[in-house]
JSON list of C-alpha atoms in Angstrom, two decimals:
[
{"chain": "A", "resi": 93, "resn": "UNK", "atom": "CA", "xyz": [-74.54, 116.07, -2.95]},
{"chain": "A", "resi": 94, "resn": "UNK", "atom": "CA", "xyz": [-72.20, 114.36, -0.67]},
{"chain": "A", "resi": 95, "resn": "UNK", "atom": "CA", "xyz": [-74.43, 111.66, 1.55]},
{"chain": "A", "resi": 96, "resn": "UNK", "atom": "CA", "xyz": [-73.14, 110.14, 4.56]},
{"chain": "A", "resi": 97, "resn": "UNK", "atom": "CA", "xyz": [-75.36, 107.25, 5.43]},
{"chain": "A", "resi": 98, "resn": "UNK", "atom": "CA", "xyz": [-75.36, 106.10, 9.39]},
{"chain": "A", "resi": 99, "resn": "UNK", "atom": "CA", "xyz": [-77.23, 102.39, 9.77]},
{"chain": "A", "resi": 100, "resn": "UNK", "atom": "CA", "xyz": [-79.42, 102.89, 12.44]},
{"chain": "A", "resi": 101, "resn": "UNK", "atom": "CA", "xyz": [-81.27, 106.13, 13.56]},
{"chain": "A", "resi": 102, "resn": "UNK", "atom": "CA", "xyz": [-82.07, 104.52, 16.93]},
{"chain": "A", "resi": 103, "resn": "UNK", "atom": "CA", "xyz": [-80.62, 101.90, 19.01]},
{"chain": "A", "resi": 104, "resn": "UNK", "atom": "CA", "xyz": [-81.38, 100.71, 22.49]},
{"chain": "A", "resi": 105, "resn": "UNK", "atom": "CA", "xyz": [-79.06, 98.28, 24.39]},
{"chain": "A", "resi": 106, "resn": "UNK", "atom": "CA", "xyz": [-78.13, 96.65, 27.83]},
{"chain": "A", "resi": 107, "resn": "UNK", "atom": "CA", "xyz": [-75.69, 97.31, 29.65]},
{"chain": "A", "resi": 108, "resn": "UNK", "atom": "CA", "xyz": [-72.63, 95.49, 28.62]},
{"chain": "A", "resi": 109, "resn": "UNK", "atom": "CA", "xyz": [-73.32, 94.37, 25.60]},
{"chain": "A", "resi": 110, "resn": "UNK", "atom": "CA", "xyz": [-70.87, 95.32, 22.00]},
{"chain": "A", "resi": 111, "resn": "UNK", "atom": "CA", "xyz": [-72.00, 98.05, 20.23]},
{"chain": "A", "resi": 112, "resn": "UNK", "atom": "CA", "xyz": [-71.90, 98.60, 16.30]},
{"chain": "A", "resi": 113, "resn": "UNK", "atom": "CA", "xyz": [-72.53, 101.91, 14.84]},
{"chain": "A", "resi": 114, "resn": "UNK", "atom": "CA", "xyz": [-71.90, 101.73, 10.81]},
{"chain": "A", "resi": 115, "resn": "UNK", "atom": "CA", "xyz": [-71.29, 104.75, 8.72]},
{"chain": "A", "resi": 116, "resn": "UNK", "atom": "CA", "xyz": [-70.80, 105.18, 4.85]},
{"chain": "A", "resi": 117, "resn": "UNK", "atom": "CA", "xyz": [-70.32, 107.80, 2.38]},
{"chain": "A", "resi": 118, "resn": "UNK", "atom": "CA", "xyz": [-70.25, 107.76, -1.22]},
{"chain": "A", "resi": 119, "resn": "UNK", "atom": "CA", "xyz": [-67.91, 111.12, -2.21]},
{"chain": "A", "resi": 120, "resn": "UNK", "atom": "CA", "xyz": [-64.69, 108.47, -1.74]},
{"chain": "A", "resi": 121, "resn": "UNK", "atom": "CA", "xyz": [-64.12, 111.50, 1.54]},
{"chain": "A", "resi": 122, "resn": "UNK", "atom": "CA", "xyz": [-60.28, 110.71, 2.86]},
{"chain": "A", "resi": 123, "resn": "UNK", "atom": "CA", "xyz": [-61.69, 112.32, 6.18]},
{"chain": "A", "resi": 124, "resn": "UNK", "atom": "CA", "xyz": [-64.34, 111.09, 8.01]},
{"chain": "A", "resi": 125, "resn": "UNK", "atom": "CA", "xyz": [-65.09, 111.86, 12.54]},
{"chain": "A", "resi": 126, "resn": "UNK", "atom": "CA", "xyz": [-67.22, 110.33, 14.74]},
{"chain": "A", "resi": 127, "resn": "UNK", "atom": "CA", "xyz": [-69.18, 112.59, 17.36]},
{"chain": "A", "resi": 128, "resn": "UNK", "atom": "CA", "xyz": [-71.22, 112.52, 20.23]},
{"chain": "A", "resi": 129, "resn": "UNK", "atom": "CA", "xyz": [-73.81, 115.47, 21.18]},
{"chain": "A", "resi": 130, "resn": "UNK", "atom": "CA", "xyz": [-74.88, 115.59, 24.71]},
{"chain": "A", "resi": 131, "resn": "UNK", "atom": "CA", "xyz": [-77.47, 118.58, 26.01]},
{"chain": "A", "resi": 132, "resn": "UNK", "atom": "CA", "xyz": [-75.15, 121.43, 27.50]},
{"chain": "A", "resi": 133, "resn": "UNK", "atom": "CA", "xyz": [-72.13, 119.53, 26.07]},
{"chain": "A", "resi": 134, "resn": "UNK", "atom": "CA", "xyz": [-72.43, 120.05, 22.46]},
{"chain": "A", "resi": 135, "resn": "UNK", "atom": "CA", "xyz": [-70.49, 117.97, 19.77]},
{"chain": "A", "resi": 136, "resn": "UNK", "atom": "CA", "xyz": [-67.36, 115.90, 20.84]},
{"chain": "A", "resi": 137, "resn": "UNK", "atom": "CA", "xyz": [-65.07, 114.17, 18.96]},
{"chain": "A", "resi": 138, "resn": "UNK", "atom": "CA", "xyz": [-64.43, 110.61, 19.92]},
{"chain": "A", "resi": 139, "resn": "UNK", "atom": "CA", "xyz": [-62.43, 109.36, 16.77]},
{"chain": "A", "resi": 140, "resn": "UNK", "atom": "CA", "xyz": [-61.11, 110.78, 13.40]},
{"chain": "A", "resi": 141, "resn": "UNK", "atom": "CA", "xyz": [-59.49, 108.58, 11.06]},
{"chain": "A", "resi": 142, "resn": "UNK", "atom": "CA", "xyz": [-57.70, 110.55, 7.51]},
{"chain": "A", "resi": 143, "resn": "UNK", "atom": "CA", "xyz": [-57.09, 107.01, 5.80]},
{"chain": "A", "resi": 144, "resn": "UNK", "atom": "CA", "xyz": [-57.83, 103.65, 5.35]},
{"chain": "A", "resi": 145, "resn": "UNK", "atom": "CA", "xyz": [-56.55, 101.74, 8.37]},
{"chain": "A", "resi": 146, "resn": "UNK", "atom": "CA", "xyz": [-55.32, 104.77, 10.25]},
{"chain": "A", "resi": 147, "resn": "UNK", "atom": "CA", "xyz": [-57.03, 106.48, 13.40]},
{"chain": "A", "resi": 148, "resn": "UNK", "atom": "CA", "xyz": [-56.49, 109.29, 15.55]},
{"chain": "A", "resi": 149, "resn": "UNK", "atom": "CA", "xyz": [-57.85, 109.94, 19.16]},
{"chain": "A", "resi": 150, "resn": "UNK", "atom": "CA", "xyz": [-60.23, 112.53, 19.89]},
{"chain": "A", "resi": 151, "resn": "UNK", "atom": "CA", "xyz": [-61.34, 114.59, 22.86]},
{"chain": "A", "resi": 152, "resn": "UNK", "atom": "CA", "xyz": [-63.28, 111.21, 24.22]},
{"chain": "A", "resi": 153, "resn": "UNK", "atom": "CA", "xyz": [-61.95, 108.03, 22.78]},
{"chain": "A", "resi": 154, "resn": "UNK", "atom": "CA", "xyz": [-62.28, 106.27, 26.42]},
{"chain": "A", "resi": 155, "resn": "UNK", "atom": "CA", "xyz": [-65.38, 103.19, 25.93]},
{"chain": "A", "resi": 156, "resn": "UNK", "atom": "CA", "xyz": [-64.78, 103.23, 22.29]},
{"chain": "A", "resi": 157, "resn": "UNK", "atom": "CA", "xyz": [-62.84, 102.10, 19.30]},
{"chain": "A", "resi": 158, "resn": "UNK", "atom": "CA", "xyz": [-63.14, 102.39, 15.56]},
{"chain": "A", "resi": 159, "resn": "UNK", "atom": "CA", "xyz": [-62.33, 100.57, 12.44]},
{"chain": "A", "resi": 160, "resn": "UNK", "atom": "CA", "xyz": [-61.77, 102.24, 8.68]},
{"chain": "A", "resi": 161, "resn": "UNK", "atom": "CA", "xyz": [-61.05, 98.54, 6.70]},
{"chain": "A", "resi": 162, "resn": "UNK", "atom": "CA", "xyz": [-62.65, 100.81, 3.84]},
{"chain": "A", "resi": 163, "resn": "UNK", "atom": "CA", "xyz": [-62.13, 104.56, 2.42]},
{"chain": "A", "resi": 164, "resn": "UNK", "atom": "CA", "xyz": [-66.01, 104.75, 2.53]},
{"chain": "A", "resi": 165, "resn": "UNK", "atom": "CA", "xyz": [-66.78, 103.22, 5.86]},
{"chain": "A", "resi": 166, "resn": "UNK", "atom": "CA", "xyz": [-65.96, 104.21, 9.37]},
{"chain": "A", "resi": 167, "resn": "UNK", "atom": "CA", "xyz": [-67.61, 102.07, 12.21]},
{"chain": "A", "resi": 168, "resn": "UNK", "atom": "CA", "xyz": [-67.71, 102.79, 15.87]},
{"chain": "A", "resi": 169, "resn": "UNK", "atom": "CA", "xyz": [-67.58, 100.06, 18.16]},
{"chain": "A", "resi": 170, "resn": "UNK", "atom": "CA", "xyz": [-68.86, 100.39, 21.82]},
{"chain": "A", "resi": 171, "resn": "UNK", "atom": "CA", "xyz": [-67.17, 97.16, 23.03]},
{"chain": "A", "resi": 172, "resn": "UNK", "atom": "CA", "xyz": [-69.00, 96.82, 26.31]},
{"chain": "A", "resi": 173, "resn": "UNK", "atom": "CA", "xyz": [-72.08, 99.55, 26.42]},
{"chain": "A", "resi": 174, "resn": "UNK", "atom": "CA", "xyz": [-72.51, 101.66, 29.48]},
{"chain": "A", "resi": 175, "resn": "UNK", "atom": "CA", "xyz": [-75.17, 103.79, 30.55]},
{"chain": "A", "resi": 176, "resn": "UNK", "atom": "CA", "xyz": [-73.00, 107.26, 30.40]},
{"chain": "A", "resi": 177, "resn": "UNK", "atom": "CA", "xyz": [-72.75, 106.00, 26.49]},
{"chain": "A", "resi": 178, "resn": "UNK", "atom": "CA", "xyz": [-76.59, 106.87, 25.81]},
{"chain": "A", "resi": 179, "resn": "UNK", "atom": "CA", "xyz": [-76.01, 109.60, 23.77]},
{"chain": "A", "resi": 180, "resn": "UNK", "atom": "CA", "xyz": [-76.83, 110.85, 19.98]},
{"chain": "A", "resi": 181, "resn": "UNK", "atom": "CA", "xyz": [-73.53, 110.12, 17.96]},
{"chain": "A", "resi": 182, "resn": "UNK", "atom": "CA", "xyz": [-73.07, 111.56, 14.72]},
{"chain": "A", "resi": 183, "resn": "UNK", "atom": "CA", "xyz": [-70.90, 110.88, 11.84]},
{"chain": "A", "resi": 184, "resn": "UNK", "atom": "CA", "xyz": [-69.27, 113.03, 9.27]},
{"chain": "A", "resi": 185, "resn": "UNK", "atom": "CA", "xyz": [-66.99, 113.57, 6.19]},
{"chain": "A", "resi": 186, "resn": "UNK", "atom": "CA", "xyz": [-64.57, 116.12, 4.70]},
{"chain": "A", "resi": 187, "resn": "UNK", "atom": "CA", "xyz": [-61.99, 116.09, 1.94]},
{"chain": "A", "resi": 188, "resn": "UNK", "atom": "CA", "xyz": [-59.09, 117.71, 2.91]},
{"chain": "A", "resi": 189, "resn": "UNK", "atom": "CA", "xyz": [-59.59, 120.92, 4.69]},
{"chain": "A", "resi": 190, "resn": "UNK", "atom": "CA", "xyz": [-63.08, 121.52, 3.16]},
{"chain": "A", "resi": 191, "resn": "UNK", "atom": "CA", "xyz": [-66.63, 121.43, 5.11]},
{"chain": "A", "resi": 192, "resn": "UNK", "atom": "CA", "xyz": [-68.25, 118.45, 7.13]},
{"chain": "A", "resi": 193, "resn": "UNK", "atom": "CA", "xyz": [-70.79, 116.32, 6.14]},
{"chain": "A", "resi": 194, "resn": "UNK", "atom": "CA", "xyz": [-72.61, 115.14, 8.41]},
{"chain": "A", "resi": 195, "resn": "UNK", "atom": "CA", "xyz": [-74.96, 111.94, 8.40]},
{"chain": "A", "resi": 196, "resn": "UNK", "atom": "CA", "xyz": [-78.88, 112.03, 10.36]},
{"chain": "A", "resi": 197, "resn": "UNK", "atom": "CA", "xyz": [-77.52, 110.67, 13.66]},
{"chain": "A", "resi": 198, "resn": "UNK", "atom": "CA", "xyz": [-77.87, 107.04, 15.39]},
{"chain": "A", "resi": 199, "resn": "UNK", "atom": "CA", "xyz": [-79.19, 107.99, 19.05]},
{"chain": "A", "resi": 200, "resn": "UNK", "atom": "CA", "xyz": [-78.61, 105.06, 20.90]},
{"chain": "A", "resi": 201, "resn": "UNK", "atom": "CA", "xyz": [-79.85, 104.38, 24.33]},
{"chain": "A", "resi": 202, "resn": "UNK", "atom": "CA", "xyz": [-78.51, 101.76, 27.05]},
{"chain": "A", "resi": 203, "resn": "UNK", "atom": "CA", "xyz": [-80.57, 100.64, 30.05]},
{"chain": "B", "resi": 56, "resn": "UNK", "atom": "CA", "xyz": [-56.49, 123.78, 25.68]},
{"chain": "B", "resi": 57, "resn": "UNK", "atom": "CA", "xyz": [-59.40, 124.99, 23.43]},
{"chain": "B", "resi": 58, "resn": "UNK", "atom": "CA", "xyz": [-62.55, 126.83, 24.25]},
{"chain": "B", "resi": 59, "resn": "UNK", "atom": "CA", "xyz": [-64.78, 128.72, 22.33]},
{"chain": "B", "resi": 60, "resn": "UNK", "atom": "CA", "xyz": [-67.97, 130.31, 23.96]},
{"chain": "B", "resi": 61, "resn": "UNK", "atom": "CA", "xyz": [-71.01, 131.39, 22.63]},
{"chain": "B", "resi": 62, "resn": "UNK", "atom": "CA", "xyz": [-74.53, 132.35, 24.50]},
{"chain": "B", "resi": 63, "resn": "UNK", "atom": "CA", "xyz": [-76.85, 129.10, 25.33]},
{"chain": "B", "resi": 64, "resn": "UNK", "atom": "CA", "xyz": [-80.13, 130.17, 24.23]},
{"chain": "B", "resi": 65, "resn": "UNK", "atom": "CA", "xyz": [-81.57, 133.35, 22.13]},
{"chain": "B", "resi": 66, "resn": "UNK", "atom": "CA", "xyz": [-85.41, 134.47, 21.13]},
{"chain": "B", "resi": 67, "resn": "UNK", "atom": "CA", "xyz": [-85.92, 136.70, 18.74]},
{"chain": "B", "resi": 68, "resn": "UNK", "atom": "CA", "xyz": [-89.20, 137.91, 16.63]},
{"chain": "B", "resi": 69, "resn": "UNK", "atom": "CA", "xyz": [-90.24, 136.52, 13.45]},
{"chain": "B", "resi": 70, "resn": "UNK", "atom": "CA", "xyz": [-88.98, 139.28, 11.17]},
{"chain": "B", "resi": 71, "resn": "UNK", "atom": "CA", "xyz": [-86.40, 140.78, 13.02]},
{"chain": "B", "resi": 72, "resn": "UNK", "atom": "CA", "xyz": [-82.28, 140.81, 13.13]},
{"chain": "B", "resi": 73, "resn": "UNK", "atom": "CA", "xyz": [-80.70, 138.33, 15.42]},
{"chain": "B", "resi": 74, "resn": "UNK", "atom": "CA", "xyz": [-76.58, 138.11, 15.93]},
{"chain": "B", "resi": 75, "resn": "UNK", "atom": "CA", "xyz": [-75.44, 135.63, 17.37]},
{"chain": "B", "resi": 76, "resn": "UNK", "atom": "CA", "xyz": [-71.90, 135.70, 18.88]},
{"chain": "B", "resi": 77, "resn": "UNK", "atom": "CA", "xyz": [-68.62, 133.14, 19.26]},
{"chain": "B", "resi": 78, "resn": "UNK", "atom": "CA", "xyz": [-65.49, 133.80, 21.11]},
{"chain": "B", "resi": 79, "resn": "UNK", "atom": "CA", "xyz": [-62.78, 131.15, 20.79]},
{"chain": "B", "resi": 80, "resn": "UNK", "atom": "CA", "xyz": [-59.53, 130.94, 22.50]},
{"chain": "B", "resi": 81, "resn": "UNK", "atom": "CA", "xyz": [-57.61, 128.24, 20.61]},
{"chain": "B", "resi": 82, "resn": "UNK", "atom": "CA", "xyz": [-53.79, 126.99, 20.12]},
{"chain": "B", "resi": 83, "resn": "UNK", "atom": "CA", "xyz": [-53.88, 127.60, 16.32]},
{"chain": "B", "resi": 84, "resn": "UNK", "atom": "CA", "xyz": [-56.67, 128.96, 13.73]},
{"chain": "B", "resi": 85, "resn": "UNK", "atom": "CA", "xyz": [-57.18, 128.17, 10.12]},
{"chain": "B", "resi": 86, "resn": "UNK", "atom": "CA", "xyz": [-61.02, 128.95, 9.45]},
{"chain": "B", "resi": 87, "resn": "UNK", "atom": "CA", "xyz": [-64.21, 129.35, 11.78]},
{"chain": "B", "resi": 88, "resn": "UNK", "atom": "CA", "xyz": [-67.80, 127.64, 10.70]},
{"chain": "B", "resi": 89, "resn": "UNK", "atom": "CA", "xyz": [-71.12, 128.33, 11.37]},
{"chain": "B", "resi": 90, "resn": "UNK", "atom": "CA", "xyz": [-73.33, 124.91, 10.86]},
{"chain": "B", "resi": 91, "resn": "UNK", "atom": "CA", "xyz": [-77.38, 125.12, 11.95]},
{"chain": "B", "resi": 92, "resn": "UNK", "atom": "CA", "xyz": [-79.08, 122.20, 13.18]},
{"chain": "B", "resi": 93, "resn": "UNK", "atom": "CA", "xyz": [-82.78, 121.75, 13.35]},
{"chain": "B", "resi": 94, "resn": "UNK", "atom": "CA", "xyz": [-84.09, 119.52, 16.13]},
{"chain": "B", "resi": 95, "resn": "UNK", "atom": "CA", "xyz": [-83.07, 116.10, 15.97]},
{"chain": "B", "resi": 96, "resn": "UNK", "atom": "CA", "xyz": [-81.31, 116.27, 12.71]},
{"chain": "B", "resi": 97, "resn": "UNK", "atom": "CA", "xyz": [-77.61, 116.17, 11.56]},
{"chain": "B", "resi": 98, "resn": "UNK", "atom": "CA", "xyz": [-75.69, 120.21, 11.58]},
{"chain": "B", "resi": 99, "resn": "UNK", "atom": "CA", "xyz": [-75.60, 121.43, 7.75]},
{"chain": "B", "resi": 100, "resn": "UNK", "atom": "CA", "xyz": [-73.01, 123.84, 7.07]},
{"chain": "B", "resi": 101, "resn": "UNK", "atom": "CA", "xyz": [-73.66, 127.73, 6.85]},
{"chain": "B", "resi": 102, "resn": "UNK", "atom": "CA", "xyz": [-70.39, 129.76, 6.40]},
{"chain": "B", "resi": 103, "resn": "UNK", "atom": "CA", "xyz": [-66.84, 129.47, 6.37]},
{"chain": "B", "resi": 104, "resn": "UNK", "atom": "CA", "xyz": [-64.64, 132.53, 7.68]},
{"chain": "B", "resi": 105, "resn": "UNK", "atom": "CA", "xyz": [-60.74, 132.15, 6.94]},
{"chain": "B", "resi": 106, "resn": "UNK", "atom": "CA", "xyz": [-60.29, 135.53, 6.68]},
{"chain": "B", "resi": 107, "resn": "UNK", "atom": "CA", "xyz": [-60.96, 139.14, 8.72]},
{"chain": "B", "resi": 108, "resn": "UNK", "atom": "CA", "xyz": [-64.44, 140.46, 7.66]},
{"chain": "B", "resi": 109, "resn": "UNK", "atom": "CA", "xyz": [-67.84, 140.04, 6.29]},
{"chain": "B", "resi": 110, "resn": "UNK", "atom": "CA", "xyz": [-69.29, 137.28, 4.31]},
{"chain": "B", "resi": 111, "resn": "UNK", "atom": "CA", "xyz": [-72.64, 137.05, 2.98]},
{"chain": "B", "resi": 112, "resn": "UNK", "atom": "CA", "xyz": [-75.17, 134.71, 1.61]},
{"chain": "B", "resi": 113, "resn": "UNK", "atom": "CA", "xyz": [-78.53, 135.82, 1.32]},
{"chain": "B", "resi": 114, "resn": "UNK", "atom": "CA", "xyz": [-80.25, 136.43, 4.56]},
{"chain": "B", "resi": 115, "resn": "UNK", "atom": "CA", "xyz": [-76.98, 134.67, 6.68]},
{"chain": "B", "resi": 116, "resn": "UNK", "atom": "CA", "xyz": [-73.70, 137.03, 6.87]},
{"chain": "B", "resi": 117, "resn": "UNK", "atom": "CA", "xyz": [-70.99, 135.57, 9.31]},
{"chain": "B", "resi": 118, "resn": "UNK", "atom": "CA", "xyz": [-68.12, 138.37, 10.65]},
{"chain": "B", "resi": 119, "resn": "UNK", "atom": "CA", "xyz": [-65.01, 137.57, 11.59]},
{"chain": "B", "resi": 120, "resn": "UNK", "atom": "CA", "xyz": [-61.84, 139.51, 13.61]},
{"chain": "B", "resi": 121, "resn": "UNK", "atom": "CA", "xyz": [-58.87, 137.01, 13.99]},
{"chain": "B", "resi": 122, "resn": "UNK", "atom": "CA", "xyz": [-56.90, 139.68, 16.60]},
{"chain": "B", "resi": 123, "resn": "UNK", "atom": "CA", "xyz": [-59.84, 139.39, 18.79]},
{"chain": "B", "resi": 124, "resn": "UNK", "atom": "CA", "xyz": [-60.91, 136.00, 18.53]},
{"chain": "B", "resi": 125, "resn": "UNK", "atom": "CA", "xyz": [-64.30, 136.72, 17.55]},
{"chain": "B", "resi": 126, "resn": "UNK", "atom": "CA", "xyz": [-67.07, 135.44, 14.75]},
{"chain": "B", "resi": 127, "resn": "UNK", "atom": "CA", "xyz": [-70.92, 136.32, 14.74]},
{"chain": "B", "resi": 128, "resn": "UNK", "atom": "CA", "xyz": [-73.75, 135.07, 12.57]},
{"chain": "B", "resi": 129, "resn": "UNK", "atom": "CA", "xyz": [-75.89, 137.60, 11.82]},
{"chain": "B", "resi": 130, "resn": "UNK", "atom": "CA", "xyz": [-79.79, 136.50, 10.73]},
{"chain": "B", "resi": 131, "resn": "UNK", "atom": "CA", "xyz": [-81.82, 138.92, 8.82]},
{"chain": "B", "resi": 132, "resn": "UNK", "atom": "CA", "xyz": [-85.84, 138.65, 8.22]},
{"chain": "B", "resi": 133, "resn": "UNK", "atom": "CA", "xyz": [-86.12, 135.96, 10.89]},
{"chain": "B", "resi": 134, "resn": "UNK", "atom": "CA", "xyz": [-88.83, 133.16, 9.70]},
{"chain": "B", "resi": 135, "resn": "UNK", "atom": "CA", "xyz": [-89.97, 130.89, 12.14]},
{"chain": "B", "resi": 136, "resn": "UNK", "atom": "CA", "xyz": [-88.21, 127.87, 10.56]},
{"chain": "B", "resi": 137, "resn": "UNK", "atom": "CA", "xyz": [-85.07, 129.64, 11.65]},
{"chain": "B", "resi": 138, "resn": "UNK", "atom": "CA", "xyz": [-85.42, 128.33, 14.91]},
{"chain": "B", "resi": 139, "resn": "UNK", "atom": "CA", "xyz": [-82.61, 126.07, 15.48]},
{"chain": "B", "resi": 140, "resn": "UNK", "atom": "CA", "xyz": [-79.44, 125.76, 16.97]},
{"chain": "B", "resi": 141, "resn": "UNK", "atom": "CA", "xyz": [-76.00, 127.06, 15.65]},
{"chain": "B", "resi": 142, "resn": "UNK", "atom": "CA", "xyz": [-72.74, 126.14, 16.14]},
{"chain": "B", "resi": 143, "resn": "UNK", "atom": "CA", "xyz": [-69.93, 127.74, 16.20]},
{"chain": "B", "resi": 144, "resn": "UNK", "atom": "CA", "xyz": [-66.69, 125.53, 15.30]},
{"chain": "B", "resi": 145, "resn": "UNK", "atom": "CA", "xyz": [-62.86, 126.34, 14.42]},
{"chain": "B", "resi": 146, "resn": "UNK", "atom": "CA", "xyz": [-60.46, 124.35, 12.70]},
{"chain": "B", "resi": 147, "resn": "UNK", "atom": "CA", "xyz": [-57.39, 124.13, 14.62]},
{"chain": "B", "resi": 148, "resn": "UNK", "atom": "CA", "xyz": [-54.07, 123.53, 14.23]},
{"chain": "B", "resi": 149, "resn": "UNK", "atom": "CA", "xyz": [-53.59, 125.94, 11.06]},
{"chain": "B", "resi": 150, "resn": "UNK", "atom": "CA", "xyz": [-52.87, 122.93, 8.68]},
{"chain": "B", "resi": 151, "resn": "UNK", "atom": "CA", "xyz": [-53.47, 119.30, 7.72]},
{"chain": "B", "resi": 152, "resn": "UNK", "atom": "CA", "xyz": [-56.66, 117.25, 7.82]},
{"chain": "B", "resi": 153, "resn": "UNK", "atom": "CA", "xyz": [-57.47, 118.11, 11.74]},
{"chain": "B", "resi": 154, "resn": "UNK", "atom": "CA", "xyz": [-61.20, 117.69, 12.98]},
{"chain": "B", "resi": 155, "resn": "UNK", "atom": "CA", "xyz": [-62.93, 120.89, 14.23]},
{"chain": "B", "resi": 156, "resn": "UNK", "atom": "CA", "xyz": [-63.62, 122.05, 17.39]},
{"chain": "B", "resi": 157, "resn": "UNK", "atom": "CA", "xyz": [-66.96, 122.79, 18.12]},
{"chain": "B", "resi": 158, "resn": "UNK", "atom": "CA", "xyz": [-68.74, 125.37, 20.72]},
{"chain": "B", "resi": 159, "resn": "UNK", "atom": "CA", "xyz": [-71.64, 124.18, 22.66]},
{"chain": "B", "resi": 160, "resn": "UNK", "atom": "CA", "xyz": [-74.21, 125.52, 19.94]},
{"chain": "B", "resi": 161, "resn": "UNK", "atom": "CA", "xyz": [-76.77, 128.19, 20.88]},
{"chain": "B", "resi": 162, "resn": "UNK", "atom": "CA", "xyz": [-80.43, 127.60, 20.71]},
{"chain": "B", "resi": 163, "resn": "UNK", "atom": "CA", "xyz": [-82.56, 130.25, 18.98]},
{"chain": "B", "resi": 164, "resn": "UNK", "atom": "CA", "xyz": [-86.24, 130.17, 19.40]},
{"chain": "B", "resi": 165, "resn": "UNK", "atom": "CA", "xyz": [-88.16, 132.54, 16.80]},
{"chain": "B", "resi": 166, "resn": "UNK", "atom": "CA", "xyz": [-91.30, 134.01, 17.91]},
{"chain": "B", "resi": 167, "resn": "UNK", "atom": "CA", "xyz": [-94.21, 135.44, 16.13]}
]
C-alpha cells in the first residue's frame, strides 16, 4: 500500500514564528497536494506540485509556500504563523490521474 | 468558478439505506470521487465515477449522470462504524495531473 508519512500529528506555535510541515511517500508518486480542512469549509488546496522543483498555486496559497527538492518529499512552510493558520492540514499523493493518498494529518495550532 | 454541493449532516439507522447526494457545477469534468473520513483521520478513497451509471462494491454503490451534474453514494446495511463523513470531489479540467476539487463533506451519524 501506498503510505504517505506527515512528521508531526500535532503542532502548536506562536504567533509569528516559521512553520515546517514535512511530508513523504514511498510509491516514488509524481503528484503530491497539500490541504487544509476547516469545520464548514471542507478540504482546500493550498499547493500542488507534479515534479521535482515545480509548484502550482492552489485555491489558498496566501501565508504559505512549499518546497519539492525531492520526488518523495513535499514540505509546507508557514513562514510567519498566524492565528487564522490553526487548522488540520493534510497531505496527499497520486500518480497521474489515479486516486489520492492521503497521509494522518498534522493539526497545528497557533496562539 | 467551481462548486459542488452536497447536504451537511445525515442520520440514519443502523441497518438501513442511506444516499447521500453531490451536485457539482464545474468548468470541466474528468471523474467524480467519493472518499470517507472517520473522525480525526486522513479521507480513504471509496469510488471513482468517470462514466454515466452505477458502480458497485459491496455494500457502497456510487451513481453518476454527467448531463445533470449529479453523483450519490448509496450505503446499504448501515453499521454503526459507518458513521463518518464523505466527500464528494471532482477532478477538473478533463486532463493532466490537476488536483481535485472537493465538496464540503457531509457528516453521517448512524444510530441504533
Amino acid at each position: 500500500d501506498v503510505k504517505v508519512t506527515q512528521s508531526s500529528r500535532y503542532l502548536v506555535k506562536r504567533t509569528g514564528e516559521k512553520v515546517f510541515l514535512e511530508c513523504v511517500q514511498d510509491m516514488d508518486h509524481e503528484n503530491m497536494f497539500w490541504y487544509r480542512q476547516d469545520p464548514g469549509l471542507g478540504l482546500r488546496l493550498i499547493y500542488f506540485s507534479y515534479d521535482v522543483k515545480m509548484k502550482e498555486k492552489g485555491d489558498i496559497p496566501e501565508g504559505y509556500s512549499v518546497s519539492r527538492e525531492k520526488k518523495e518529499r513535499f514540505s509546507l512552510i508557514l513562514e510567519s504563523a498566524s492565528t487564522n493558520q490553526t487548522s488540520m492540514y493534510l497531505c496527499a499523493s497520486r500518480s497521474g490521474a489515479n486516486v489520492l493518498t492521503f497521509g494522518a494529518g498534522s493539526r497545528l495550532t497557533v496562539l | 468558478g467551481q462548486n459542488i454541493d452536497q447536504p451537511t449532516e445525515m442520520t440514519a439507522t443502523e441497518g438501513a439505506i442511506v444516499q447521500i447526494n453531490c451536485t457539482y457545477q464545474t468548468s470541466g469534468f474528468n471523474g467524480l470521487f467519493w472518499y470517507q473520513q472517520h473522525a480525526g483521520e486522513a479521507p480513504t478513497f471509496l469510488s471513482y465515477n468517470v462514466l454515466d451509471g452505477l458502480e458497485e462494491k459491496g455494500r457502497f454503490s456510487s451513481f453518476l449522470s454527467r448531463s445533470k451534474g449529479y453523483s450519490y453514494l448509496l450505503l446499504k446495511e448501515l453499521q454503526m462504524k459507518d458513521s463518518a463523513s464523505y466527500l464528494c470531489a471532482v477532478r477538473v479540467p478533463a486532463s493532466g495531473n490537476t488536483p481535485l476539487v472537493f465538496g464540503k463533506g457531509t457528516r453521517l451519524s448512524v444510530i441504533a
